[in-house]
Coordinates of C-alpha atoms in Angstrom, one line a residue:
M260 CA 81.2 143.5 71.9
K261 CA 81.3 144.9 68.4
T262 CA 82.1 147.7 69.1
L263 CA 84.9 146.9 70.4
F264 CA 86.0 144.6 67.6
L265 CA 85.4 147.9 65.7
L266 CA 87.7 149.8 67.7
F267 CA 90.5 147.1 67.6
T268 CA 90.5 147.1 63.7
L269 CA 90.6 150.7 63.3
F270 CA 93.8 150.7 65.9
A271 CA 95.4 147.6 64.0
T272 CA 94.8 149.1 60.8
L273 CA 96.5 152.7 61.8
F274 CA 99.5 151.5 63.7
G275 CA 100.1 148.5 60.1
D276 CA 98.7 145.5 62.0
K277 CA 97.7 142.7 59.6
I278 CA 94.5 141.0 59.9
L279 CA 93.7 137.5 59.2
T280 CA 90.2 136.0 58.2
L281 CA 90.0 132.5 59.6
A282 CA 86.3 130.5 58.7
T283 CA 85.1 127.5 58.5
Y284 CA 82.2 126.1 56.6
N285 CA 80.3 122.6 56.0
V286 CA 78.4 123.5 52.7
E287 CA 75.8 120.8 52.6
N288 CA 77.0 118.0 49.8
L289 CA 78.7 120.0 47.0
F290 CA 79.0 117.3 44.6
D291 CA 80.5 117.2 40.6
L292 CA 79.0 115.8 37.3
E293 CA 80.9 112.8 37.0
K294 CA 79.6 109.5 38.1
N295 CA 81.9 107.5 40.0
G296 CA 80.0 105.2 42.3
T297 CA 80.2 106.4 45.8
E298 CA 77.7 109.6 45.5
Y299 CA 74.4 109.6 47.6
E300 CA 71.3 108.4 46.1
E301 CA 70.2 111.4 45.0
Y302 CA 73.0 112.9 44.1
I303 CA 74.1 110.5 41.2
P304 CA 74.1 113.0 37.6
N305 CA 71.2 113.0 35.3
S306 CA 69.0 110.7 37.3
T307 CA 65.6 111.2 38.1
S308 CA 66.5 113.3 41.4
N309 CA 67.4 116.5 39.3
W310 CA 70.8 116.8 40.4
N311 CA 71.9 118.4 36.9
Q312 CA 73.7 120.7 34.8
R313 CA 71.3 123.4 36.1
N314 CA 70.9 122.2 40.1
Y315 CA 74.9 122.0 40.1
K316 CA 74.5 125.5 38.6
I317 CA 72.3 126.9 41.3
K318 CA 74.4 125.2 43.8
L319 CA 77.9 126.7 43.3
E320 CA 76.2 129.9 42.7
N321 CA 74.5 130.3 46.1
I322 CA 77.3 128.7 48.1
S323 CA 80.4 130.7 46.2
H324 CA 77.7 134.2 47.0
V325 CA 78.2 133.7 50.8
I326 CA 81.9 132.7 50.4
K327 CA 82.3 136.0 48.8
E328 CA 80.7 137.8 51.5
M329 CA 82.7 136.3 54.0
D330 CA 85.8 137.0 52.0
A331 CA 88.5 135.1 54.4
D332 CA 91.5 134.8 54.3
I333 CA 91.8 130.6 54.8
I334 CA 88.7 129.2 54.4
A335 CA 87.7 125.3 55.6
L336 CA 85.2 123.7 54.0
Q337 CA 83.4 120.3 55.1
E338 CA 81.1 117.7 52.5
I339 CA 83.1 118.5 49.4
E340 CA 83.1 114.8 47.1
N341 CA 86.0 115.2 45.0
L342 CA 88.7 117.2 43.8
Q343 CA 86.3 118.5 40.6
A344 CA 83.9 119.8 42.6
L345 CA 86.6 122.0 44.8
M346 CA 87.9 123.4 41.6
D347 CA 84.5 124.2 40.4
L348 CA 83.6 126.0 43.5
R349 CA 87.1 127.9 43.4
F350 CA 86.4 128.9 39.8
A351 CA 83.1 130.5 40.8
L352 CA 84.6 132.5 43.1
K353 CA 87.1 133.6 40.7
Q354 CA 84.4 135.3 38.6
K355 CA 83.1 136.9 41.5
G356 CA 86.6 138.5 42.3
L357 CA 87.8 136.2 44.6
Y358 CA 90.5 134.3 43.8
Y359 CA 91.7 131.4 46.2
Q360 CA 95.3 130.5 44.8
Y361 CA 95.8 127.9 47.0
Y362 CA 94.0 125.1 47.3
S363 CA 93.8 121.5 49.1
I364 CA 91.5 118.3 49.6
A365 CA 91.9 115.6 51.8
D366 CA 91.0 113.1 49.2
K367 CA 93.2 109.8 49.4
K368 CA 90.2 107.6 51.0
D369 CA 86.9 107.5 48.8
T370 CA 84.9 108.5 51.3
T371 CA 81.1 110.1 49.6
V372 CA 82.1 113.6 50.9
K373 CA 85.8 114.9 52.1
V374 CA 87.4 118.4 53.8
A375 CA 89.2 120.7 52.2
L376 CA 90.6 124.0 52.1
L377 CA 90.6 127.5 49.9
S378 CA 93.3 130.1 50.7
K379 CA 94.9 133.2 49.4
I380 CA 98.0 132.5 51.4
P381 CA 100.7 130.1 51.0
F382 CA 101.2 126.6 52.9
L383 CA 104.3 125.2 53.7
Y384 CA 102.9 121.9 53.7
S385 CA 99.3 120.4 53.2
K386 CA 99.1 116.6 54.4
E387 CA 96.6 114.6 55.7
L388 CA 95.9 112.9 59.2
S389 CA 94.8 109.6 58.7
V390 CA 92.1 108.6 61.7
T391 CA 91.6 104.9 60.6
L392 CA 92.5 102.6 57.4
T393 CA 88.9 102.3 56.9
N394 CA 86.3 104.9 55.1
E395 CA 84.2 104.7 58.5
H396 CA 86.2 107.8 59.2
R397 CA 86.8 110.8 57.0
N398 CA 90.6 111.9 56.6
I399 CA 91.4 115.2 58.6
L400 CA 93.3 117.8 56.2
E401 CA 96.2 119.6 57.9
A402 CA 98.2 122.5 56.8
K403 CA 101.6 124.5 58.1
F404 CA 101.9 127.8 57.4
K405 CA 104.4 131.0 57.6
I406 CA 102.4 134.6 57.6
E407 CA 105.1 137.2 58.6
N408 CA 107.4 134.7 60.2
Q409 CA 105.0 133.6 62.6
E410 CA 104.3 129.7 62.1
L411 CA 100.5 128.4 62.1
Y412 CA 99.0 124.7 61.6
I413 CA 95.3 124.6 61.0
F414 CA 93.3 121.2 60.8
V415 CA 90.6 121.3 58.9
N416 CA 87.6 118.4 60.4
H417 CA 84.2 116.7 60.0
W418 CA 83.9 114.1 62.9
K419 CA 81.1 111.3 62.8
A420 CA 77.8 112.1 62.8
K421 CA 75.2 111.8 65.7
S422 CA 73.6 109.2 63.8
G423 CA 76.4 107.4 65.9
P424 CA 77.5 107.6 69.4
E425 CA 80.7 109.2 71.2
S426 CA 82.9 106.8 70.8
K427 CA 83.0 107.4 67.4
R428 CA 84.2 111.3 67.6
V429 CA 86.4 110.0 70.3
V430 CA 88.6 108.1 67.3
S431 CA 89.0 111.8 65.2
A432 CA 89.7 113.3 68.5
K433 CA 92.2 110.5 69.7
A434 CA 93.9 110.8 66.4
L435 CA 93.8 114.2 66.4
K436 CA 95.5 114.8 70.3
K437 CA 98.4 112.9 68.6
R438 CA 99.0 114.6 66.3
V439 CA 99.1 118.0 68.1
E440 CA 101.0 116.3 70.7
E441 CA 103.7 116.0 67.9
I442 CA 103.6 119.2 66.7
G443 CA 103.7 120.5 70.5
Y444 CA 101.2 122.5 72.3
D445 CA 103.7 125.6 72.6
K446 CA 102.1 125.9 68.9
N447 CA 99.9 128.3 67.2
I448 CA 97.0 125.5 66.3
I449 CA 93.9 125.6 65.0
L450 CA 91.3 123.0 65.1
L451 CA 88.0 123.8 62.8
G452 CA 85.6 122.4 61.1
D453 CA 82.6 120.0 61.8
F454 CA 83.0 118.1 65.1
N455 CA 78.9 117.1 65.0
S456 CA 79.5 118.4 68.9
D457 CA 78.8 121.0 71.2
Y458 CA 80.9 123.0 72.4
E459 CA 78.9 121.8 76.2
E460 CA 79.1 118.3 74.3
H461 CA 79.2 116.6 78.1
I462 CA 77.2 118.5 79.1
K463 CA 74.2 118.3 76.6
F464 CA 74.9 113.9 75.5
A465 CA 74.7 112.8 79.8
R466 CA 71.3 111.7 79.7
N467 CA 71.1 110.4 75.7
R468 CA 72.0 106.7 76.0
K469 CA 71.8 106.6 72.5
H470 CA 75.3 108.6 72.0
N471 CA 76.9 108.4 75.2
D472 CA 78.4 104.9 75.1
T473 CA 81.9 106.2 76.6
N474 CA 80.8 106.7 80.3
G475 CA 80.6 110.6 79.5
I476 CA 83.8 111.2 78.1
T477 CA 83.4 113.2 74.4
G478 CA 85.9 113.7 71.8
I479 CA 85.7 117.4 72.0
N480 CA 85.6 118.7 76.0
H481 CA 88.0 115.8 77.3
I482 CA 90.1 114.6 74.5
L483 CA 90.7 118.1 73.4
G484 CA 90.8 119.4 76.7
T485 CA 87.8 122.2 76.6
I486 CA 86.3 121.0 79.8
N487 CA 87.2 123.3 82.0
Q488 CA 87.0 127.0 80.5
Q489 CA 85.2 130.0 81.1
E490 CA 82.7 132.6 79.6
N491 CA 85.6 135.3 78.1
S492 CA 89.1 134.9 76.9
S493 CA 91.0 136.3 79.1
K494 CA 89.8 133.7 82.0
I495 CA 91.0 130.4 80.1
S496 CA 91.8 127.4 81.5
S497 CA 96.0 127.7 82.3
A498 CA 96.2 124.2 81.4
K499 CA 98.8 124.4 78.2
E500 CA 97.4 121.0 77.1
S501 CA 94.3 122.4 76.5
F502 CA 92.1 124.4 73.4
Y503 CA 90.3 127.2 73.8
N504 CA 86.6 126.8 71.9
L505 CA 86.3 130.4 70.2
W506 CA 82.3 130.0 71.2
Y507 CA 82.7 130.8 74.9
D508 CA 83.9 134.6 73.3
T509 CA 80.7 135.7 72.0
D510 CA 77.1 136.1 73.3
K511 CA 75.1 132.6 74.1
E512 CA 72.4 132.9 71.7
N513 CA 74.8 133.9 68.8
R514 CA 76.3 130.1 69.7
Y515 CA 75.3 128.1 66.9
T516 CA 75.7 126.8 62.9
H517 CA 72.7 124.5 62.7
I518 CA 68.8 124.0 63.5
Y519 CA 67.7 120.6 64.6
K520 CA 64.1 120.6 65.8
D521 CA 63.4 123.9 66.4
K522 CA 66.2 123.9 68.7
K523 CA 70.2 125.6 67.9
E524 CA 73.4 123.4 68.2
A525 CA 76.7 124.8 67.9
L526 CA 78.2 121.5 65.8
D527 CA 80.7 124.0 64.3
N528 CA 83.4 125.1 66.2
I529 CA 87.0 126.6 66.2
L530 CA 89.4 125.8 68.5
I531 CA 93.0 127.2 68.9
S532 CA 95.8 126.7 71.3
Q533 CA 97.1 128.2 74.2
P534 CA 99.5 130.9 72.4
L535 CA 97.1 132.2 69.9
L536 CA 95.9 133.8 72.8
Q537 CA 99.3 135.0 74.4
N538 CA 101.4 135.6 71.3
K539 CA 102.0 139.2 70.5
D540 CA 102.9 138.4 67.0
L541 CA 99.9 135.9 66.0
L542 CA 96.8 136.8 68.7
Y543 CA 93.4 136.2 68.3
I544 CA 90.9 139.0 68.1
K545 CA 88.9 139.0 71.1
S546 CA 85.3 139.5 70.7
S547 CA 85.4 138.5 67.0
I548 CA 84.0 134.9 66.9
T549 CA 80.5 135.3 64.6
N550 CA 78.4 133.1 63.1
F551 CA 77.8 134.0 59.7
N552 CA 73.9 134.6 60.2
R553 CA 72.4 136.7 57.6
N554 CA 68.8 137.0 56.8
Y555 CA 68.7 135.1 53.6
L556 CA 70.8 132.2 55.2
L557 CA 67.6 131.9 57.4
S558 CA 64.1 130.6 57.3
K559 CA 60.8 129.8 59.4
K560 CA 61.8 126.2 59.6
G561 CA 65.6 127.3 60.6
V562 CA 68.8 127.4 58.7
N563 CA 68.1 128.2 54.6
R564 CA 69.6 124.5 53.6
W565 CA 69.2 123.5 50.1
E566 CA 66.5 121.9 49.2
I567 CA 65.5 118.1 48.2
S568 CA 61.8 117.1 48.1
Q569 CA 60.9 113.9 51.0
G570 CA 58.9 111.8 48.5
S571 CA 59.5 108.3 47.2
I572 CA 61.8 110.1 44.6
K573 CA 64.1 112.8 45.8
K574 CA 64.5 115.5 43.9
H575 CA 66.6 118.6 43.9
K576 CA 64.6 121.7 44.1
G577 CA 67.2 124.1 42.6
E578 CA 66.5 126.6 46.4
G579 CA 69.1 126.8 49.2
Y580 CA 72.4 126.9 50.7
S581 CA 73.3 124.7 53.2
D582 CA 72.2 122.9 56.7
H583 CA 74.8 125.0 58.4
L584 CA 76.0 128.0 58.8
P585 CA 79.9 129.6 58.7
I586 CA 81.5 130.3 61.0
I587 CA 84.3 133.4 60.8
A588 CA 87.2 134.5 63.3
K589 CA 90.0 137.1 63.0
F590 CA 93.5 136.8 64.3
N591 CA 96.0 140.1 64.7
I592 CA 99.3 139.8 63.2
R593 CA 102.3 142.2 64.3

């Protein structure tokens, strides 16, 4: 697959096509040093947990290093506390020579963490999609781009964690589907982020009563229409109202972004509408999806997450990155 992708990239470059690199990354609790009352206890600034200038600087350095290596044109982010944290990350990236001129964050709700977007490419607009009126569900961030005369809609997601049942994630899926129906399935649409759902969630959660409170219905598979897919993007479901999960376009052993109790999970996903598999002017490059599993992001325990001691008083150790791996996918613009 990698050889095929390299040959395609060379062909595209020779004939003047452009490559759009898209990424998504749950950075695991990027909090700033201003106390506003919504922080997790261990992220209260300058408290006994040692969330201080030193550790904040290390966290920014580590996360910006990962993003710099990926060098995506557009990157979706999850678990950003607020605009200040996003701007601090953006500045850390600029110091490394990677400048994202355009940015947005879904910060209309006082949720503890939020989704955001960094882009080298201007967007026509960005706005928030409200899932519920309460703070129980984080808002989804919608951005519309126009790239080489091609319209592209991107939705950044962070659904409810698996500490809760599937019905919580179905709520987000339905809000997303409603908005997609307003735009139209014939448009270039990308849904990405931390869905807290596996690409085959309907199989993996079926016997788990804690999660399965929906009679087998899942947000990612049933509501968003990814359930009748095959292992290759050349053999996709012909249903117009369905999204293709790019995980099916890479080897099974690489389909993960999180490791829990030694089990690999694909909590983060990139879903694309049917036109992005068929459009000659803006087209997903087959076999280009990959998790960013560099050695320094992995440890004997799994993913090299940001380290916090688990004693009676939780303390930041100033080590690690995130409990999620990023995902990258590429698109051809003609």
